[in-house]
Short mmCIF file of C-alpha atoms and ligand atoms in Angstrom, two decimals:
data_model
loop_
_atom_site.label_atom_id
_atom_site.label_comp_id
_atom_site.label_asym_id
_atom_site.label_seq_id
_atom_site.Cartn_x
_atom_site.Cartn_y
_atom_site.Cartn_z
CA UNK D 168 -25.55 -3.67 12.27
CA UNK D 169 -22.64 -1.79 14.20
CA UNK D 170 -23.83 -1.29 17.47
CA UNK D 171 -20.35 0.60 20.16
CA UNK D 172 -20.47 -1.14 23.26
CA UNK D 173 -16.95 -1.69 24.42
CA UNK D 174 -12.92 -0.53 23.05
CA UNK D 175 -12.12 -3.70 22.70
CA UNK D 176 -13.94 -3.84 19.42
CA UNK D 177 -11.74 -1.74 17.48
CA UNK D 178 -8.45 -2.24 16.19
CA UNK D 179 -5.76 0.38 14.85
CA UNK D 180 -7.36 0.13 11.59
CA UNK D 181 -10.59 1.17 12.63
CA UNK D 182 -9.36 3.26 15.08
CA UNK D 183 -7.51 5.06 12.70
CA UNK D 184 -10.57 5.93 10.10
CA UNK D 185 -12.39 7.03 13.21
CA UNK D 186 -10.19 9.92 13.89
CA UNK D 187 -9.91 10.40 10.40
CA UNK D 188 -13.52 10.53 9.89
CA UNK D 189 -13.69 12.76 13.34
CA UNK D 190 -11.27 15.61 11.46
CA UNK D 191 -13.42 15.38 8.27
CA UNK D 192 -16.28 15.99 11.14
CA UNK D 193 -14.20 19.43 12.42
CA UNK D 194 -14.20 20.71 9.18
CA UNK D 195 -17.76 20.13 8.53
CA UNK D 196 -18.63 21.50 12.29
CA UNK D 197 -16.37 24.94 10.68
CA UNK D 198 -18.94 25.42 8.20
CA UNK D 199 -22.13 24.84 10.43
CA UNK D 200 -23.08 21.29 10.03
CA UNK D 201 -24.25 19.18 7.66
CA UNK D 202 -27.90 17.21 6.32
CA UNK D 203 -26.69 13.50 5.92
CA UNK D 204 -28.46 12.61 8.62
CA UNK D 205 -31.74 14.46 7.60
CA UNK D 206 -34.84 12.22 8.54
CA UNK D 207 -32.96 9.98 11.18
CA UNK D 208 -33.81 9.94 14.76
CA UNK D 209 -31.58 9.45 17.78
CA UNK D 210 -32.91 8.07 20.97
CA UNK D 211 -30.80 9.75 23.82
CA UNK D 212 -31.60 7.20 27.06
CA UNK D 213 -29.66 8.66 29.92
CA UNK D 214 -30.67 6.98 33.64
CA UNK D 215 -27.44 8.29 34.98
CA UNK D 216 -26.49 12.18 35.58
CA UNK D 217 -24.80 13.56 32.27
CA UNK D 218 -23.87 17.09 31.16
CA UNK D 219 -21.38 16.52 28.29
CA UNK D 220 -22.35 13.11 26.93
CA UNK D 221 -25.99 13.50 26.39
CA UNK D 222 -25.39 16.95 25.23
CA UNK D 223 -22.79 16.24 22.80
CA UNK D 224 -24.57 13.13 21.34
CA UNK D 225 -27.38 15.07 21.18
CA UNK D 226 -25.38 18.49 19.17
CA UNK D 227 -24.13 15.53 17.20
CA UNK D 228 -27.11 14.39 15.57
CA UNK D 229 -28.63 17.84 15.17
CA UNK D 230 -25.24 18.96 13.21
CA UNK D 231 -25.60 16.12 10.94
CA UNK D 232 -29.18 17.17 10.67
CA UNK D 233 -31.48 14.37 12.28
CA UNK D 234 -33.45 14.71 15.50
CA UNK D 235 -33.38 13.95 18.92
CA UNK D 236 -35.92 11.96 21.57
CA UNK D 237 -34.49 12.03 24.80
CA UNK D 238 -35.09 10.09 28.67
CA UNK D 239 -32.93 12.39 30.79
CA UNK D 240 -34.02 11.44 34.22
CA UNK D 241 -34.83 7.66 35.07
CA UNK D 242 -37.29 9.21 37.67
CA UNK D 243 -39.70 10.21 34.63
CA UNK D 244 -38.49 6.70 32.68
CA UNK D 245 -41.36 3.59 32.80
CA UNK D 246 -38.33 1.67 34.31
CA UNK D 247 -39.17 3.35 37.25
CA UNK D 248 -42.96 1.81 37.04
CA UNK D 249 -41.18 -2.03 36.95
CA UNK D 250 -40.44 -2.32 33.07
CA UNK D 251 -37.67 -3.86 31.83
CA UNK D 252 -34.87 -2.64 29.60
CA UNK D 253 -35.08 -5.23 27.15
CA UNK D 254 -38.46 -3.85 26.86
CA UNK D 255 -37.86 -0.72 27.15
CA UNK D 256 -35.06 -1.09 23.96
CA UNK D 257 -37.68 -2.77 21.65
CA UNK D 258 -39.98 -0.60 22.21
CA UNK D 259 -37.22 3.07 21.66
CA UNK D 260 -35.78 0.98 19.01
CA UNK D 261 -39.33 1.25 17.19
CA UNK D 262 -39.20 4.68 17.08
CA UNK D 263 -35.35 6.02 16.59
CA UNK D 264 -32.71 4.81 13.99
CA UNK D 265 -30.07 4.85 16.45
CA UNK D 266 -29.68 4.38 20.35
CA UNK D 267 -27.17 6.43 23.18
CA UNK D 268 -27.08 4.99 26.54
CA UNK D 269 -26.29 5.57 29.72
CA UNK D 270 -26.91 3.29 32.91
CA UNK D 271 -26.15 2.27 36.38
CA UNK D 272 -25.62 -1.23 35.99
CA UNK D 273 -22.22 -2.79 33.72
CA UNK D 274 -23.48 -4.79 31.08
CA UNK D 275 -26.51 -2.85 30.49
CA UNK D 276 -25.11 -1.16 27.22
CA UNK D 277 -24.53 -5.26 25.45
CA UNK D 278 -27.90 -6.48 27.11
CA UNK D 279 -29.54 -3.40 24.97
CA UNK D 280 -27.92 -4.05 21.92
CA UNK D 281 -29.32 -7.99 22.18
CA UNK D 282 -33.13 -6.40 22.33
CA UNK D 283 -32.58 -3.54 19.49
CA UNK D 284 -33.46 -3.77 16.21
CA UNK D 285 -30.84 -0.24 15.87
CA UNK D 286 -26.99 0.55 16.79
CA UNK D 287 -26.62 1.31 20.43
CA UNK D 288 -24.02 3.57 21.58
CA UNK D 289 -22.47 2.74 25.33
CA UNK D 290 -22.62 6.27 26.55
CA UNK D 291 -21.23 4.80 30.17
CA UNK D 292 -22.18 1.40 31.71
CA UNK D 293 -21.54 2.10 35.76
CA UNK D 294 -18.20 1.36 36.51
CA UNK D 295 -17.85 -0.84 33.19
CA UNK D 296 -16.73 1.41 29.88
CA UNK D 297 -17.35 4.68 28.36
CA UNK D 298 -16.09 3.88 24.44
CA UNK D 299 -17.36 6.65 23.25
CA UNK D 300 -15.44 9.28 25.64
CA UNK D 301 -12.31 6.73 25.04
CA UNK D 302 -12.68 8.08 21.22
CA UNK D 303 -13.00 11.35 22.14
CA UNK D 304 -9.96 11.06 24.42
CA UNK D 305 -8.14 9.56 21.83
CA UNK D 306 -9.02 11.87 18.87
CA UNK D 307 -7.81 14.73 21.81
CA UNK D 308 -4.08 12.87 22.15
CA UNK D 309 -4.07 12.71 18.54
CA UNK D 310 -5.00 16.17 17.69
CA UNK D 311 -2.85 17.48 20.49
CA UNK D 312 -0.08 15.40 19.29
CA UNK D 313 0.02 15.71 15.34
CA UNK D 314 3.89 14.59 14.97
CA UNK D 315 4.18 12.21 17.83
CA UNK D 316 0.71 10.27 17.63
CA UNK D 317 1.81 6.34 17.06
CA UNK D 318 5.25 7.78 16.07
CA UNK D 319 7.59 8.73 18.89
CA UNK D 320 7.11 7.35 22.27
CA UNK D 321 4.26 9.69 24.65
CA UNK D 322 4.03 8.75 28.72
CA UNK D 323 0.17 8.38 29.66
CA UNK D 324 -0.28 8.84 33.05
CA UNK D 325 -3.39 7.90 34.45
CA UNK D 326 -4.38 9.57 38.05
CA UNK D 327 -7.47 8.78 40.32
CA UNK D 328 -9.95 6.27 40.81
CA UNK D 329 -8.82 3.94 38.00
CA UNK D 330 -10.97 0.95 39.55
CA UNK D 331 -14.40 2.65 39.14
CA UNK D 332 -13.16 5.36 36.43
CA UNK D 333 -14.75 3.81 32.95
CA UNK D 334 -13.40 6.37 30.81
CA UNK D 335 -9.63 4.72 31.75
CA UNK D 336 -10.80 1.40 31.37
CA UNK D 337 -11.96 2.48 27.97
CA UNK D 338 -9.05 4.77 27.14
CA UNK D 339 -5.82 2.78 28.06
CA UNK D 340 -7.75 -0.26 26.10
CA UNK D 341 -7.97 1.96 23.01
CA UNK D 342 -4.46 3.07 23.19
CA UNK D 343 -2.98 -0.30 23.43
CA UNK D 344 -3.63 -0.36 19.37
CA UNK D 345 -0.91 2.05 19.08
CA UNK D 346 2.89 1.82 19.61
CA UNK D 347 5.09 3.86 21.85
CA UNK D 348 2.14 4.71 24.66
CA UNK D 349 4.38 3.97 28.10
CA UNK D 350 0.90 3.72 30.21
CA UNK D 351 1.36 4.55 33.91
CA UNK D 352 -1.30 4.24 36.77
CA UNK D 353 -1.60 6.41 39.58
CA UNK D 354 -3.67 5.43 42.53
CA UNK D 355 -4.74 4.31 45.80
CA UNK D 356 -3.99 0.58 46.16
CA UNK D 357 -7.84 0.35 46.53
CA UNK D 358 -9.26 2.20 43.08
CA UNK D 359 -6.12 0.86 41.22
CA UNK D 360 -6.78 -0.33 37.58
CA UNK D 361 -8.53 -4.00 37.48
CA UNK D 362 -6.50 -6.47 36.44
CA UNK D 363 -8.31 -7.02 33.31
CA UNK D 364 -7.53 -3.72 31.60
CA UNK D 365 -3.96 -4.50 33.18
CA UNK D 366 -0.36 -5.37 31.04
CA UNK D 367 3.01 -6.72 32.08
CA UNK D 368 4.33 -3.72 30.73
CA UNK D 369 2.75 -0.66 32.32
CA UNK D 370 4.24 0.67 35.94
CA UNK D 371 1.51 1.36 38.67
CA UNK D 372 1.98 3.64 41.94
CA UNK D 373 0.60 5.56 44.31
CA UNK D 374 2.73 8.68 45.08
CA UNK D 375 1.93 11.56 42.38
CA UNK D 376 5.35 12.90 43.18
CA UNK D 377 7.55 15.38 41.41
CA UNK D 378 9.25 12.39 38.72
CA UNK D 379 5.85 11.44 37.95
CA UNK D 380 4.79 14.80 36.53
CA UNK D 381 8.02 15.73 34.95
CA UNK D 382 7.90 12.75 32.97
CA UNK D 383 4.40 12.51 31.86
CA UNK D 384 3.33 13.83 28.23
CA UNK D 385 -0.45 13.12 29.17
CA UNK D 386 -1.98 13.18 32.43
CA UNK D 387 -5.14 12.09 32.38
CA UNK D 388 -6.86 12.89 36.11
CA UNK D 389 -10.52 11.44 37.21
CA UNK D 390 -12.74 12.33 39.34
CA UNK D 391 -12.91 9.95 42.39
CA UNK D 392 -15.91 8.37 41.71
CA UNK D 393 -18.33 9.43 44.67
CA UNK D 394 -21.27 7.37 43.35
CA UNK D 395 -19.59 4.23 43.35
CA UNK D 396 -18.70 3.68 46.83
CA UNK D 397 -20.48 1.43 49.05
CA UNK D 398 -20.80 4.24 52.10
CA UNK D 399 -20.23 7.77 51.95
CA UNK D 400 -17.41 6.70 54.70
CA UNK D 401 -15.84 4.99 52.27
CA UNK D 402 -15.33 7.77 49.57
CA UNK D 403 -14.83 10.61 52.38
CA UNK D 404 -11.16 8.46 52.53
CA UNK D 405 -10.28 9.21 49.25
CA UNK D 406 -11.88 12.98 48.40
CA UNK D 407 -9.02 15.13 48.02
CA UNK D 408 -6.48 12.36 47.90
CA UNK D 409 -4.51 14.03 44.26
CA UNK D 410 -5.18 17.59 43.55
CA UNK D 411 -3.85 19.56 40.72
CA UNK D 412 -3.33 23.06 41.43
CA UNK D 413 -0.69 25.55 39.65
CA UNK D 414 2.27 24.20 41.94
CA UNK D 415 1.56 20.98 40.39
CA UNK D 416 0.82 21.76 37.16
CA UNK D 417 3.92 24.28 36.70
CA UNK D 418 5.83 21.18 37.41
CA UNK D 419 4.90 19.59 34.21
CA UNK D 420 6.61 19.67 31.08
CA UNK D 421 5.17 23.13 28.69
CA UNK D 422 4.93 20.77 25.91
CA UNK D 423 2.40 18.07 28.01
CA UNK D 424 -1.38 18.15 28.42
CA UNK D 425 -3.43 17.65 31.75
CA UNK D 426 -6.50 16.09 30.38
CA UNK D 427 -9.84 15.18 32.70
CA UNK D 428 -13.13 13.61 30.86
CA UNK D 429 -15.34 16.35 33.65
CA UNK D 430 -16.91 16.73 35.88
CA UNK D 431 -14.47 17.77 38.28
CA UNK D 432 -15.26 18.21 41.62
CA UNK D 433 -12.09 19.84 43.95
CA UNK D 434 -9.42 17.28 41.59
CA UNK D 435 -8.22 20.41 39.81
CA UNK D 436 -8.13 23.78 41.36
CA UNK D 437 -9.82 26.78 38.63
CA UNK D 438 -6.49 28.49 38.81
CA UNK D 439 -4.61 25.88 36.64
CA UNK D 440 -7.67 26.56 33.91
CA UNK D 441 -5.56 29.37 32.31
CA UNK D 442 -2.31 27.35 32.11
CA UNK D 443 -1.12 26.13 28.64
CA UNK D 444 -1.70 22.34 30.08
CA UNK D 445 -4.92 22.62 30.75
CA UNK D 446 -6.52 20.64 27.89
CA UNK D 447 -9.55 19.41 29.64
CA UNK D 448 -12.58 21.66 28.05
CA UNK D 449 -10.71 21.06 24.31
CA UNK D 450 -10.99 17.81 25.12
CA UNK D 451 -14.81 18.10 25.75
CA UNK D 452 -15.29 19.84 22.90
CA UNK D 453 -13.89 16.79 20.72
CA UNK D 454 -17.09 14.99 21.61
CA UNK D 455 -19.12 16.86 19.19
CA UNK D 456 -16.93 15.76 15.62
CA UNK D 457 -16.03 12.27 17.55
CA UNK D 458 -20.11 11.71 18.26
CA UNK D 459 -21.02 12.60 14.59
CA UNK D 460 -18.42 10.62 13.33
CA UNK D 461 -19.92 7.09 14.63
CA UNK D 462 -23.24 8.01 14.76
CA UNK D 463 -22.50 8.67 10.84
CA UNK D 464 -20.85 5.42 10.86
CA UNK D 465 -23.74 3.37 12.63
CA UNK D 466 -26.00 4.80 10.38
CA UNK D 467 -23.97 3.80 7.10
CA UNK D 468 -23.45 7.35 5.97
CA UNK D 469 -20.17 7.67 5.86
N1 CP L 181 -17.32 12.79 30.61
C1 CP L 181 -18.62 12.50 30.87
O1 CP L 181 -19.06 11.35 30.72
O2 CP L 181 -19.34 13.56 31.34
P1 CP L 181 -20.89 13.53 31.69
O3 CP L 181 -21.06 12.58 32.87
O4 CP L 181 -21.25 14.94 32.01
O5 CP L 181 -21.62 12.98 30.49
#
């Protein structure tokens, strides 16, 4: 059983059927979806805020034709009476072919897949990993990029709160399959990348000056991650620290993309939605193919 808790899992190999199996997906999506998943039941367990994720896993299995229980709010969840998610996972695991989850607590995602008897999908473990966005931000570079994708050498530059920002960790994992990323981190010293998602190779800093976005290809900006701090204090230091308005943005090459996995909050200013890099609600859009494309996968349909 294929359960998708981490990027580390996959290799180029893999990686590369995934997007392949995430364009057949586009096509399919062109021409209104498609029954292979007809009978098949996703459990959607979200005890975290989500707009895109849930939604898009949840579009996902409907366009492949199965059906959807959902937990959107933990409030309403009977881990709010005391039980247990390994209990909580047996139990959902009984009743859907296939598990998406989202949770507070890092780890939570692998401790799920030890209790189900069906694939679980990491849809965000706290500050741990997102895969699934990673995919989705991958299949984006690689659809944005059709002639330079693991061909010609592309500068990733990551911007934000890269220590509690799982969709990097996930994302700059995934892309050291390929050759020629030149990954670059952007940050406060304090929410720079962990070490562990760290190689000798990349360059860090903290200035987002001019150089920085004449040379990227890819800028991919986060939200700082409010949630995550210890004390409102704390994050009120860091609000506003990068933000991308149309000065900025004009400043980048025509040819690069300014991606974002959303929500924004005041990161990037609406103005700089109408400029040619503004790739960010494409790139949420990918979510739907990428989704159906391992859920498809987990299942053994494809
Ligand atoms: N990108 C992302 O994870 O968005 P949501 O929190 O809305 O799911």
């Amino acid at each position: 059983m294929e359960h998708i808790l981490s990027a580390q899992q996959f290799d180029k190999a893999s990686l590369l059927e995934t997007l392949d199996q995430a364009s057949k997906m586009d096509k399919i999506l062109a021409k209104g979806g498609s029954d292979i998943a007809r009978g098949k039941i996703l459990g959607a367990l979200f005890y975290e805020p989500s707009t895109r994720t849930r939604l898009s896993f949840e579009t996902a299995m409907l366009r492949l034709g199965g059906n959807v229980i959902s937990e959107t709010d933990v409030h309403f969840s009977s881990i709010t009476k005391g039980e247990v998610l390994p209990d909580t996972i047996r139990m959902v695991s009984g009743y859907a072919d296939i598990i998406a989850m989202r949770s507070k607590n890092k780890g939570d995602a692998a401790l799920a897949a030890e209790y189900s008897s069906v694939p679980v999908l990491n849809a965000g473990d706290g500050a741990g990993e997102h895969p699934t966005q990673g995919l989705l931000d991958l299949y984006t570079i690689y659809k944005e990029f059709p002639n330079k994708f693991d061909k010609e050498p592309l500068n990733v530059t990551f911007v934000g709160d890269l220590k509690y920002g799982r969709t990097v960790h996930s994302l700059c994992t995934l892309l050291r399959n390929f050759e020629g990323f030149k990954l670059n981190f952007i940050a406060p010293d304090a929410l720079q990348l962990p070490e562990k998602y760290r190689e000798s190779q990349d360059s860090f800093g903290e200035d987002l000056s001019s150089s920085v976005l004449q040379e990227a290809d890819i800028i991919y900006d986060t939200r700082i991650q409010s949630e995550r701090f210890e004390s409102q204090a704390e994050y009120e230091k860091y609000k506003g620290v990068y933000v991308f308005d149309a000065g900025k943005v004009n400043q980048m090459k025509s040819s690069a993309i300014l991606m974002h996995p959303l929500p924004r909050v005041n990161e990037i200013t609406q103005e700089v939605d109408t400029l040619p890099q503004a790739a960010y609600f494409r790139q949420a859009r990918n979510g739907v193919p990428v989704r159906m494309a391992l859920i498809a996968q987990c299942l053994g349909l494809v």
